[in-house]
Tab-separated table of C-alpha atoms in Angstrom:
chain	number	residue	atom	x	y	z
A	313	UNK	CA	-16.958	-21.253	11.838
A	314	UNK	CA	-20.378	-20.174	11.223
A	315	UNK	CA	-21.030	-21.524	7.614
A	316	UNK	CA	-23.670	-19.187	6.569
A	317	UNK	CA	-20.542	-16.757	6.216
A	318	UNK	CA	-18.737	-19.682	4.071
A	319	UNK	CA	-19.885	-19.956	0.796
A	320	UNK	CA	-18.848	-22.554	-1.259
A	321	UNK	CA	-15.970	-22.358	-3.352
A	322	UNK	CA	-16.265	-20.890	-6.926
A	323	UNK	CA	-14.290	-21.542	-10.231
A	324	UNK	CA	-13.462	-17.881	-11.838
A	325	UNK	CA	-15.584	-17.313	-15.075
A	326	UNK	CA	-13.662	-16.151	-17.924
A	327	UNK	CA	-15.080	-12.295	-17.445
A	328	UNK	CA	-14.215	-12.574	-13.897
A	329	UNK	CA	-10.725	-13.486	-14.825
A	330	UNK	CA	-10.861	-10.712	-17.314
A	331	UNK	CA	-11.833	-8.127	-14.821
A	332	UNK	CA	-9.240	-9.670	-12.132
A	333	UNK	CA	-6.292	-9.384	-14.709
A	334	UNK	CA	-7.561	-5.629	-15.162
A	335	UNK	CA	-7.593	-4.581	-11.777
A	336	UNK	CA	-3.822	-6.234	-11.355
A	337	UNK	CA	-3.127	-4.572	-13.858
A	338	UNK	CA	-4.713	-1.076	-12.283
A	339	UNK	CA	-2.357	-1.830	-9.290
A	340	UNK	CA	0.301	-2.775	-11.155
A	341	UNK	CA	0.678	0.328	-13.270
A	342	UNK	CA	-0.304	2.727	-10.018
A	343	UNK	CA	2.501	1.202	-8.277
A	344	UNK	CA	4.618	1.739	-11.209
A	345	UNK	CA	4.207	5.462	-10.958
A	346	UNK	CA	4.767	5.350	-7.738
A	347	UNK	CA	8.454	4.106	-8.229
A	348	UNK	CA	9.296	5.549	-10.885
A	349	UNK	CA	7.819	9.282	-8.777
A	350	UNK	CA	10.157	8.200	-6.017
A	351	UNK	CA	13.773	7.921	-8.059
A	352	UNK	CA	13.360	11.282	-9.533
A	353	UNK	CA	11.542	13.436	-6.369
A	354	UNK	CA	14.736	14.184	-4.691
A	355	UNK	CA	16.252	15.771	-7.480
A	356	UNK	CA	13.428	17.421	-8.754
A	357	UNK	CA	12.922	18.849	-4.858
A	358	UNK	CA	16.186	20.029	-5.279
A	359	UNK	CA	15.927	21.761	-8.543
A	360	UNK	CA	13.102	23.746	-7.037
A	361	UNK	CA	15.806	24.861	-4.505
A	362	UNK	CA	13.907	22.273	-1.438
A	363	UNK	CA	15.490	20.795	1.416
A	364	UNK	CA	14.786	17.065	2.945
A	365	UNK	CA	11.995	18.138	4.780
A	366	UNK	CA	10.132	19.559	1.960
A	367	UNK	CA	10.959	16.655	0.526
A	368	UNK	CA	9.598	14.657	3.203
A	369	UNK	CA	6.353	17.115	2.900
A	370	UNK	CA	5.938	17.128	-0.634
A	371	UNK	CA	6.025	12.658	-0.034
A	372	UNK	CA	3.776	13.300	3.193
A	373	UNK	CA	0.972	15.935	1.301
A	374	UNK	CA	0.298	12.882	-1.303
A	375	UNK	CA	-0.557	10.249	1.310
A	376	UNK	CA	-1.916	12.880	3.287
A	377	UNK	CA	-5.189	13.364	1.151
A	378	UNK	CA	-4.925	9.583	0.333
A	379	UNK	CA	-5.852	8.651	4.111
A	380	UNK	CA	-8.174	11.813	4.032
A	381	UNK	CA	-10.080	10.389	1.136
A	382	UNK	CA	-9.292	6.640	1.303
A	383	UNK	CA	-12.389	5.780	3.334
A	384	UNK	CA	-14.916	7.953	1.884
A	385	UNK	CA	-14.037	7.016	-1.555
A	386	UNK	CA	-14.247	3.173	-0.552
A	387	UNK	CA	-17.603	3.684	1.515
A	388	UNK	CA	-18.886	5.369	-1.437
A	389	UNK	CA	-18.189	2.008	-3.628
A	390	UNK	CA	-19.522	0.193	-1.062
A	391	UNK	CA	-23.441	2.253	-1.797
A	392	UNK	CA	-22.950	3.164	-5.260
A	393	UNK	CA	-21.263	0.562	-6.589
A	394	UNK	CA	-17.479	-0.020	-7.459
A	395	UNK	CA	-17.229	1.230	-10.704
A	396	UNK	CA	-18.799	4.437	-11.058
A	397	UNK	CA	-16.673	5.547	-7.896
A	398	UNK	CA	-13.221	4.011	-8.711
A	399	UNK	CA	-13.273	6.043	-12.861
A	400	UNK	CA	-14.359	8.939	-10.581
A	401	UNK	CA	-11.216	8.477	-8.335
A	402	UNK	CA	-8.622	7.677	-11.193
A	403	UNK	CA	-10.019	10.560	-13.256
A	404	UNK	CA	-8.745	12.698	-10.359
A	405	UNK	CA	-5.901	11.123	-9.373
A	406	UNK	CA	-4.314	11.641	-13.357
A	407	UNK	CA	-5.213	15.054	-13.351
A	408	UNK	CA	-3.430	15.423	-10.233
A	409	UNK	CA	-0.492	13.863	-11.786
A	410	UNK	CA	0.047	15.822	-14.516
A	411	UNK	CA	-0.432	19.045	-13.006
A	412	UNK	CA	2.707	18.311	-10.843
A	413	UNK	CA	4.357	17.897	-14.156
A	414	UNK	CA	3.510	21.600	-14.697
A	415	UNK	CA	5.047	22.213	-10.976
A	416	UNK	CA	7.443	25.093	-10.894
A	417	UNK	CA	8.005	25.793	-7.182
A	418	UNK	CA	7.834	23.674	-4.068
A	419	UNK	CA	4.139	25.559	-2.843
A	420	UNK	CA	2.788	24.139	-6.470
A	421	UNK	CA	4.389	21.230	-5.830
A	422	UNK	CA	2.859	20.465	-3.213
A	423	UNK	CA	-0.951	21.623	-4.025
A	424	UNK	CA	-0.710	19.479	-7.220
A	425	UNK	CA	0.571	16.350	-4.851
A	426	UNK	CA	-2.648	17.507	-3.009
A	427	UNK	CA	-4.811	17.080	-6.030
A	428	UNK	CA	-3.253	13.965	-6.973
A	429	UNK	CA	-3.776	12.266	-3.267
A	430	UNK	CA	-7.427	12.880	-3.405
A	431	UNK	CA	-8.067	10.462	-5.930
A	432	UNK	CA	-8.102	7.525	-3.544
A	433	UNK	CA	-9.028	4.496	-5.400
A	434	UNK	CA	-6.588	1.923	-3.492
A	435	UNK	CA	-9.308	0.818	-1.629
A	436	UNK	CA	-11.570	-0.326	-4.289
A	437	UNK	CA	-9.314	-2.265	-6.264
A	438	UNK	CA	-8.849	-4.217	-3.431
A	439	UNK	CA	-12.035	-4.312	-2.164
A	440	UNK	CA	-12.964	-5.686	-5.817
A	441	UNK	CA	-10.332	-8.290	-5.434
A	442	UNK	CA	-12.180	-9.439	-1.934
A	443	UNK	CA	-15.423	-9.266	-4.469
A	444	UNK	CA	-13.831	-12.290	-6.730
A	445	UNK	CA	-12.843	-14.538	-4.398
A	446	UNK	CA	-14.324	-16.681	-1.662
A	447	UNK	CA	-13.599	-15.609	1.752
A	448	UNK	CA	-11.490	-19.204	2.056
A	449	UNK	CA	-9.320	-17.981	-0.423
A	450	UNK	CA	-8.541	-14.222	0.913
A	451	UNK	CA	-5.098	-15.178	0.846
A	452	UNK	CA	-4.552	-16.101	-2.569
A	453	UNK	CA	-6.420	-12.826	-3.553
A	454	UNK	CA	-4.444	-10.421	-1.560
A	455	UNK	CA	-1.640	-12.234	-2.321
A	456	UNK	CA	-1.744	-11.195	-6.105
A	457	UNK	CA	-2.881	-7.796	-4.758
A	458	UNK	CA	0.732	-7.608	-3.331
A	459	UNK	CA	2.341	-9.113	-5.987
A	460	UNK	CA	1.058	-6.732	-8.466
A	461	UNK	CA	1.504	-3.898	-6.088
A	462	UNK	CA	5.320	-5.025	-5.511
A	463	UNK	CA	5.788	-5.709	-8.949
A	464	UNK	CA	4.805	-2.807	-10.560
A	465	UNK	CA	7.114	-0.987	-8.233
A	466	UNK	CA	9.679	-3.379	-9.250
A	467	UNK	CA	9.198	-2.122	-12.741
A	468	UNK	CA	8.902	1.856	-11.974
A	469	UNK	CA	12.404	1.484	-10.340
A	470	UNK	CA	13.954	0.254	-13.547
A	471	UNK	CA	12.075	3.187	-15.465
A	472	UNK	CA	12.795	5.398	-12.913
A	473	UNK	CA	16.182	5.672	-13.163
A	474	UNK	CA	16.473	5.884	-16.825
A	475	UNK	CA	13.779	8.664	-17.409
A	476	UNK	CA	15.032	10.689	-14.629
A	477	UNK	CA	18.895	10.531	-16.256
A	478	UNK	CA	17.794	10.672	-19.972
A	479	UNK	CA	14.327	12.174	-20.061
A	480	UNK	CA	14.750	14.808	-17.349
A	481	UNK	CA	13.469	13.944	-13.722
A	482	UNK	CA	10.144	16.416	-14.828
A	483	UNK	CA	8.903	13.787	-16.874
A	484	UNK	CA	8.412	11.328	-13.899
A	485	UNK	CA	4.994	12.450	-13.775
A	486	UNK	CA	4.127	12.894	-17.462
A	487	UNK	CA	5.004	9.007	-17.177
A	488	UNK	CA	3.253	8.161	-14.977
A	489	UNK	CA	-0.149	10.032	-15.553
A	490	UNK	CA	-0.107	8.260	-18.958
A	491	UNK	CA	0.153	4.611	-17.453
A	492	UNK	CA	-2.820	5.410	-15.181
A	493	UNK	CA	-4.696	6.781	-17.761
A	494	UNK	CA	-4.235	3.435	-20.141
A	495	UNK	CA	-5.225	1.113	-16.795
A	496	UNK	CA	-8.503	4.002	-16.299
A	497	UNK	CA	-9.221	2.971	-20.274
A	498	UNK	CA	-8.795	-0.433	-19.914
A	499	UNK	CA	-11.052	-1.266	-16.737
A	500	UNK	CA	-13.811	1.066	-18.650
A	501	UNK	CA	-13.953	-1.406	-21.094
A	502	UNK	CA	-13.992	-4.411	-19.205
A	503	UNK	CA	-16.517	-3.113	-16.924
A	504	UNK	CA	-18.687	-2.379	-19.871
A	505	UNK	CA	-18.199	-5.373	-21.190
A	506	UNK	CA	-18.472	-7.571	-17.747
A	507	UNK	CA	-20.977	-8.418	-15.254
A	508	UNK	CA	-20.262	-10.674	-12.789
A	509	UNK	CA	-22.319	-11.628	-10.048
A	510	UNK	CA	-19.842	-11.702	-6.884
A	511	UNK	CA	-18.481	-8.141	-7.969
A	512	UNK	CA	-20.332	-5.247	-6.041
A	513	UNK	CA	-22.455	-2.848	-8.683
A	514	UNK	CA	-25.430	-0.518	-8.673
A	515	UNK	CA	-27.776	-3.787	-8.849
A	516	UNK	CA	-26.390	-4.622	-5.042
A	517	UNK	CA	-27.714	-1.453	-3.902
A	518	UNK	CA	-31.072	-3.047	-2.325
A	519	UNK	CA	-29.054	-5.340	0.259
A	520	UNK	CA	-25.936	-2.794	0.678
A	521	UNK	CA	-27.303	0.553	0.889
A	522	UNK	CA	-27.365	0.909	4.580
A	523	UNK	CA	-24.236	-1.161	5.072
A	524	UNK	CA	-22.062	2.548	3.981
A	525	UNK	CA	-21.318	5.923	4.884
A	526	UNK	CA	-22.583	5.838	8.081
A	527	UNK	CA	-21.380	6.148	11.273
A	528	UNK	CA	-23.390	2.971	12.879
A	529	UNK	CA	-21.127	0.668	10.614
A	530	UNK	CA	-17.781	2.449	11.747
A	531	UNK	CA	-18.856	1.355	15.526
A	532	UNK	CA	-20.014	-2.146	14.451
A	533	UNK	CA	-15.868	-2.480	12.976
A	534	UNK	CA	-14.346	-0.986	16.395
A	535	UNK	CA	-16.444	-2.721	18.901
A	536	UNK	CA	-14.495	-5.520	17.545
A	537	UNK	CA	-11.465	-4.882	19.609
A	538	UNK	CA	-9.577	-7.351	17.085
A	539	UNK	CA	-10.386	-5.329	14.648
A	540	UNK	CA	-8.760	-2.076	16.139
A	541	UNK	CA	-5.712	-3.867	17.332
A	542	UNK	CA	-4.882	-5.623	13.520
A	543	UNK	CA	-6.012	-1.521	12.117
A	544	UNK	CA	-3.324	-0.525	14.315
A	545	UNK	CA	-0.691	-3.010	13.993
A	546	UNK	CA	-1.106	-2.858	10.329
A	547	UNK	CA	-0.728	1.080	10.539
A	548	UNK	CA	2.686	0.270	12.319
A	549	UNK	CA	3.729	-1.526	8.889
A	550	UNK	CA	2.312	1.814	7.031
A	551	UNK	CA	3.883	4.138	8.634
A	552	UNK	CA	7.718	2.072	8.559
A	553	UNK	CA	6.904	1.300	4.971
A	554	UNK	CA	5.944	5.402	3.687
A	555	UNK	CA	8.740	6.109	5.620
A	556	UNK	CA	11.819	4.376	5.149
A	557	UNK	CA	11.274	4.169	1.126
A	558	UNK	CA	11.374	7.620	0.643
A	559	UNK	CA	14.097	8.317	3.257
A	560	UNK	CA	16.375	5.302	1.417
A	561	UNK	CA	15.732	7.100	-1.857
A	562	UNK	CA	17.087	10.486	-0.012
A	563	UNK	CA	19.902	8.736	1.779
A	564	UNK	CA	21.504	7.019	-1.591
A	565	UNK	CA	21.032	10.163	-3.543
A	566	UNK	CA	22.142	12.683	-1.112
A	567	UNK	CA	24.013	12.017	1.499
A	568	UNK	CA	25.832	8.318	-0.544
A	569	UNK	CA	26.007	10.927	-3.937
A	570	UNK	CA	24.431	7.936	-5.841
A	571	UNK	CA	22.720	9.084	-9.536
A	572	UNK	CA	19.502	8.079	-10.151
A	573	UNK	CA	20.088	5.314	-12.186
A	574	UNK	CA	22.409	3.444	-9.635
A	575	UNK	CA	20.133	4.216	-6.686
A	576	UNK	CA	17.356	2.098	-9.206
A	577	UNK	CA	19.656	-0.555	-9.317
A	578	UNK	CA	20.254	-0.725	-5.655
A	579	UNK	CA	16.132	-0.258	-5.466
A	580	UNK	CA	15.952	-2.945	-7.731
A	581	UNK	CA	17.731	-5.862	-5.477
A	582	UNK	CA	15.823	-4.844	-2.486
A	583	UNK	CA	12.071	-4.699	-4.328
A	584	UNK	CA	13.211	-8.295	-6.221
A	585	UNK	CA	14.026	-9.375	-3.026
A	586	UNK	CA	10.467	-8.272	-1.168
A	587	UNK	CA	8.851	-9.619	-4.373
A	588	UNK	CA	9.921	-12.897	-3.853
A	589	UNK	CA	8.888	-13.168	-0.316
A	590	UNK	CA	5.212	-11.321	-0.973
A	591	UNK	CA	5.185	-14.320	-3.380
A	592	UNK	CA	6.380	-16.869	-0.768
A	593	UNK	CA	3.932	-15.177	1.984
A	594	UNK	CA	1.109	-15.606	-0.506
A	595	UNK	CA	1.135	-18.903	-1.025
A	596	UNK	CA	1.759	-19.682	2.698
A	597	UNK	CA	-1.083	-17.590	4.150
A	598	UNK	CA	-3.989	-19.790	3.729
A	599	UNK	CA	-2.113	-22.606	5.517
A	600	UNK	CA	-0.498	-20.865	8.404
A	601	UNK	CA	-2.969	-17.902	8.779
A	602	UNK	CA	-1.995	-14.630	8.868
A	603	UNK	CA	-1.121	-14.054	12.624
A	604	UNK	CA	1.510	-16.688	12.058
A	605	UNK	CA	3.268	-15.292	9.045
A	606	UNK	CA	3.204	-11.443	10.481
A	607	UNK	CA	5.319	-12.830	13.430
A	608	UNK	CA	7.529	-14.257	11.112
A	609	UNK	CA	7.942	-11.079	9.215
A	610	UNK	CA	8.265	-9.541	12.404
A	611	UNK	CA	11.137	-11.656	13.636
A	612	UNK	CA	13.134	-11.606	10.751
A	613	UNK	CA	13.039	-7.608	10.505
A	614	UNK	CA	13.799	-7.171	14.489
A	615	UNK	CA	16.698	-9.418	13.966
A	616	UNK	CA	18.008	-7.986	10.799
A	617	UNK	CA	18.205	-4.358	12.149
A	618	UNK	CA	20.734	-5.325	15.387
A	619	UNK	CA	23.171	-4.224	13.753
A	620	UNK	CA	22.025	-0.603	13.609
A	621	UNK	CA	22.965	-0.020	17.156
A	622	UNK	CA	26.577	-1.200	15.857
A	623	UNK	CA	29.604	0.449	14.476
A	624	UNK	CA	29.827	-1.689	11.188
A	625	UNK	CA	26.078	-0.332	10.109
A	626	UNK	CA	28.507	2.554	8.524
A	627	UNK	CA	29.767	0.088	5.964
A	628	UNK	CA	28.054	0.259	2.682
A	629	UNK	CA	27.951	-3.366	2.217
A	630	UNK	CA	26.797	-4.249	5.908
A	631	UNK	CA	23.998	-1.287	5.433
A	632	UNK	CA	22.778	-3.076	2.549
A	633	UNK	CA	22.679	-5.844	4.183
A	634	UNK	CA	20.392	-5.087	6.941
A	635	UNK	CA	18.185	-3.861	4.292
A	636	UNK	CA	17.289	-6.813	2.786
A	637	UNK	CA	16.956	-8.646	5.520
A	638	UNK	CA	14.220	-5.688	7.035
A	639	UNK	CA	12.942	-5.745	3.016
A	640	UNK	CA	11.984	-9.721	4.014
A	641	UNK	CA	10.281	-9.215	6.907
A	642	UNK	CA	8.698	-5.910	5.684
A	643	UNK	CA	7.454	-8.959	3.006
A	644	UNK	CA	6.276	-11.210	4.636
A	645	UNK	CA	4.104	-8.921	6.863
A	646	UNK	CA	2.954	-7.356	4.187
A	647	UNK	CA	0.016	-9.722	2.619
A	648	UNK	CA	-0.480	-11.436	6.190
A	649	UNK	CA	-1.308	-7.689	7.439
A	650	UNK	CA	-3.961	-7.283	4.992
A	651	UNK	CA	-5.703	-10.733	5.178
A	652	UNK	CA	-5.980	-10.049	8.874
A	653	UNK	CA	-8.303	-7.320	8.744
A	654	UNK	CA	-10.015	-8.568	5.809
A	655	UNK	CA	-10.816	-11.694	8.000
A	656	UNK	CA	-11.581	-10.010	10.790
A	657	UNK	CA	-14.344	-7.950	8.517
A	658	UNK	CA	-15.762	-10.851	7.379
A	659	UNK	CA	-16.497	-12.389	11.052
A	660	UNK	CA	-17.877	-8.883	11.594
A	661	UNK	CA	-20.097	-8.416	8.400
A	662	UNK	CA	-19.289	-9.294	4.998
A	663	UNK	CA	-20.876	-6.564	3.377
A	664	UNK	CA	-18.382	-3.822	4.871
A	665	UNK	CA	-15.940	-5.141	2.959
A	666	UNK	CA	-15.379	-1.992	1.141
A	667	UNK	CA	-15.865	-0.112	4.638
A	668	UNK	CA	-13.188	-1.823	6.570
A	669	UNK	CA	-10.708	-2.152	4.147
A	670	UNK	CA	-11.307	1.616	3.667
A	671	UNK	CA	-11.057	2.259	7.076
A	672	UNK	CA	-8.288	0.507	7.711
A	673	UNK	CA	-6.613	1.907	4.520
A	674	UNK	CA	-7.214	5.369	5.637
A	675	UNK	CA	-5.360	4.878	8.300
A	676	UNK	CA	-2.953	3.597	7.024
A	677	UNK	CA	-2.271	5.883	4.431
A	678	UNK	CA	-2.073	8.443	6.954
A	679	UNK	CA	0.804	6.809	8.541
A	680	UNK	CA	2.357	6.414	5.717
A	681	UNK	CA	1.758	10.136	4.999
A	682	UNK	CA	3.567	11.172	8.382
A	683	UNK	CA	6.183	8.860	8.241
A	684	UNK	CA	8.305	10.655	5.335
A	685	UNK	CA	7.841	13.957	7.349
A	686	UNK	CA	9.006	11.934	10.672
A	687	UNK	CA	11.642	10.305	9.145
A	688	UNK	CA	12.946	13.630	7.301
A	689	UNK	CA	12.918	15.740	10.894
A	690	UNK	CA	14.730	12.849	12.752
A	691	UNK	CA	17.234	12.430	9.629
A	692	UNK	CA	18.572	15.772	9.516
A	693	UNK	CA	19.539	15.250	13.438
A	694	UNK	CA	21.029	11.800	12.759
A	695	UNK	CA	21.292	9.587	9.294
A	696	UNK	CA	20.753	6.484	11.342
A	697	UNK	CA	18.103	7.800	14.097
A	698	UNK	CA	15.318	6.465	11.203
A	699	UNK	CA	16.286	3.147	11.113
A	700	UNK	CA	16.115	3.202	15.268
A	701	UNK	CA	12.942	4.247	14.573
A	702	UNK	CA	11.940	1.488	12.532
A	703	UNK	CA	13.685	-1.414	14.985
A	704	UNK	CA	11.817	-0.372	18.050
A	705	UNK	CA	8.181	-0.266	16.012
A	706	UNK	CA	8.140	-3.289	14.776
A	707	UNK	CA	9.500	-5.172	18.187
A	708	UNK	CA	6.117	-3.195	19.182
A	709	UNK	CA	4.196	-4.746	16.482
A	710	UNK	CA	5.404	-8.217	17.260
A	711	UNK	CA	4.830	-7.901	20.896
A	712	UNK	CA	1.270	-6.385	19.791
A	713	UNK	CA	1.014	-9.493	17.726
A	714	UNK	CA	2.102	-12.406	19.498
A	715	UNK	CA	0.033	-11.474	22.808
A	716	UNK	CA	-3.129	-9.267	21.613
A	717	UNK	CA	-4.488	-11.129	18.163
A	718	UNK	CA	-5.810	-14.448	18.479
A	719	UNK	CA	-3.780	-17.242	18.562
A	720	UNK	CA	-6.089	-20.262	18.652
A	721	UNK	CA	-7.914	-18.740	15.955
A	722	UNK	CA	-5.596	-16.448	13.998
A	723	UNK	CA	-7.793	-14.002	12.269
A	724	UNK	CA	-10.796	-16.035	12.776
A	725	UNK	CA	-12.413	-14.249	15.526
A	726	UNK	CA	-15.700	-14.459	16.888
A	727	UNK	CA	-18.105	-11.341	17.168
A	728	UNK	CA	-20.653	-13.151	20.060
């Protein structure tokens, strides 16, 4: 490896610990609101006399305008620095989220999910978590990007369920506009009261000012054809990911006549389950690289959902089943995907950090955004014809994997 792209390892300052715990805990509480949004959405759809594929449209609209604004937003933090962009981005994203509060038809509904989707500040967060650490420890930051991604939806699933059965399913977005709005407050503050040097601001414009919103830097990320096949690949994951969660929701709800506060429960084994193994993934990533730990994640998930194309996926108890095991390798994927490209945009250039991951996360988030509206116009043919779906794309991502990314130097590759 070229060591003038290896700089040596740092100790965290106390500020820079400060600011990391603040953007976890930015994640975190985004990813609670997520959660807790997705227990009471199918009732609330209902209410406002919907159907599963509005349903699947209202979910789709959100991530829609996320992938629509995603890179933009990111490029932006890239010129003008990461925190003038990402209060700009949460600013919009609460107002967003308490105008679907006001919702009282489906059209609203969706215009307000609109609103809410434009405030794509994903990106930054984790681009600020690339910021922190050294680009030999990738792994360990994206690692507690997923962890406090994963666990904050752990925690909206358990709030969830009670505010949609005692608070009215309405208030799922009161909720969660206030949480965002505390973790907007609190990363004002510690950016006013924080400087540190590795963390992109407006004093990095000199050196960085060319390296954004242009389209010469897109090309310089695609000519790297590793870099389009790990984009894709990674949109794969998306796309199975937006998906299935809000079709699961919709399934145990619906068409299993589960309440909301038993569906959290059942949400609840499955996230504590994927928790543990973004943990486990995490800490294994900077050993066995990325590629390695995808095809892992891969395996596990192909071999889990066999018994879809079987009679006994109709009992309950083997249904659940199959879900945890696909929750594992769903897991374990997970991190690996995004140290991949965040490797692979370091060989490239490190300063389109906030580019790439934008890129890539725009992307992604449209694939997510399609994959409710997929997965709700396949349902209504079949319950099941989803989860075929979701066995034959990732035995495409593992084939993808195992033959087209690098396997002598995992996510190290060379841009000569």
């Amino acid at each position: 490896m070229d060591n003038t792209l290896k700089p040596p390892t740092r100790k965290l300052g106390k500020h820079v610990r400060i600011l990391l715990f603040s953007v976890l805990l930015a994640i975190a509480f985004r990813s609670v609101g997520f959660s807790i949004i997705d227990i009471g959405l199918p009732n609330f759809i209902i209410d406002l006399s919907g159907s599963l594929f509005s349903y699947g449209l209202v979910r789709g609209i959100f991530n829609v305008m996320q992938s629509v604004f995603q890179f933009p937003v990111a490029a932006a933090s890239d010129k003008y620095g990461r925190r003038r962009i990402i209060i700009i981005a949460i600013g919009i994203y609460t107002l967003g989220t308490f105008l679907c509060f006001t919702a009282q038809n489906i059209t609203q509904l969706i215009i307000y999910r609109a609103i809410q989707g434009s405030g794509a500040y994903t990106s930054i967060l984790q681009a600020i978590v690339s910021d922190i650490y050294d680009e030999e420890e990738h792994g360990k930051g994206m690692g507690y990007y997923s962890l406090s991604m994963n666990i904050g939806y752990f925690g909206g699933i358990i709030l969830g369920g009670y505010i949609s059965s005692y608070l009215g399913f309405r208030n799922i977005f009161s909720i969660s506009g206030v949480l965002i709005f505390i973790s907007a407050v609190f990363l004002i503050v510690v950016f006013n009261t924080s400087n540190p040097q590795n963390i992109t601001t407006n004093s990095d414009l000199e050196k960085s000012a060319n390296m954004a919103l242009n389209k010469r830097n897109i090309i310089l990320l695609l000519k790297e054809p590793q870099f389009g096949i790990a984009v894709f690949i990674n949109s794969l994951r998306w796309f199975i990911f937006g998906g299935v969660v809000a079709y699961l929701v919709w399934v145990l709800q619906v068409f299993y006549k589960i309440d909301e506060l038993s569906s959290s429960y059942y949400l609840l084994l499955i996230v504590a389950l994927y928790v543990c193994f973004v943990i486990i993934s995490g800490k294994q990533l900077d050993t066995k690289g990325p590629r390695k730990m995808m095809l892992i994640g891969q395996a596990i998930a192909i071999f889990g959902g066999i018994p879809f194309f079987f009679g006994i996926i109709h009992i309950f108890l083997v249904f659940t089943i199959v879900t945890l095991f696909i929750s594992i390798g769903l897991a374990l994927y997970d991190p690996a995907g995004a140290t991949l490209i965040l490797n692979i945009i370091m060989k490239i250039n490190p300063n389109l950090r906030g580019t790439g991951i934008g890129l890539n996360n725009a992307i992604g988030f449209f694939s997510s955004a399609i994959g409710p509206i997929v997965f709700s116009i396949i349902g209504e043919l079949s319950i099941f014809y989803p989860f075929y779906l979701i066995f034959f794309l990732i035995l495409i991502a593992f084939v993808m994997t195992n033959f087209l990314i690098s396997p002598e130097r995992g996510s190290l590759i060379s841009t000569e």
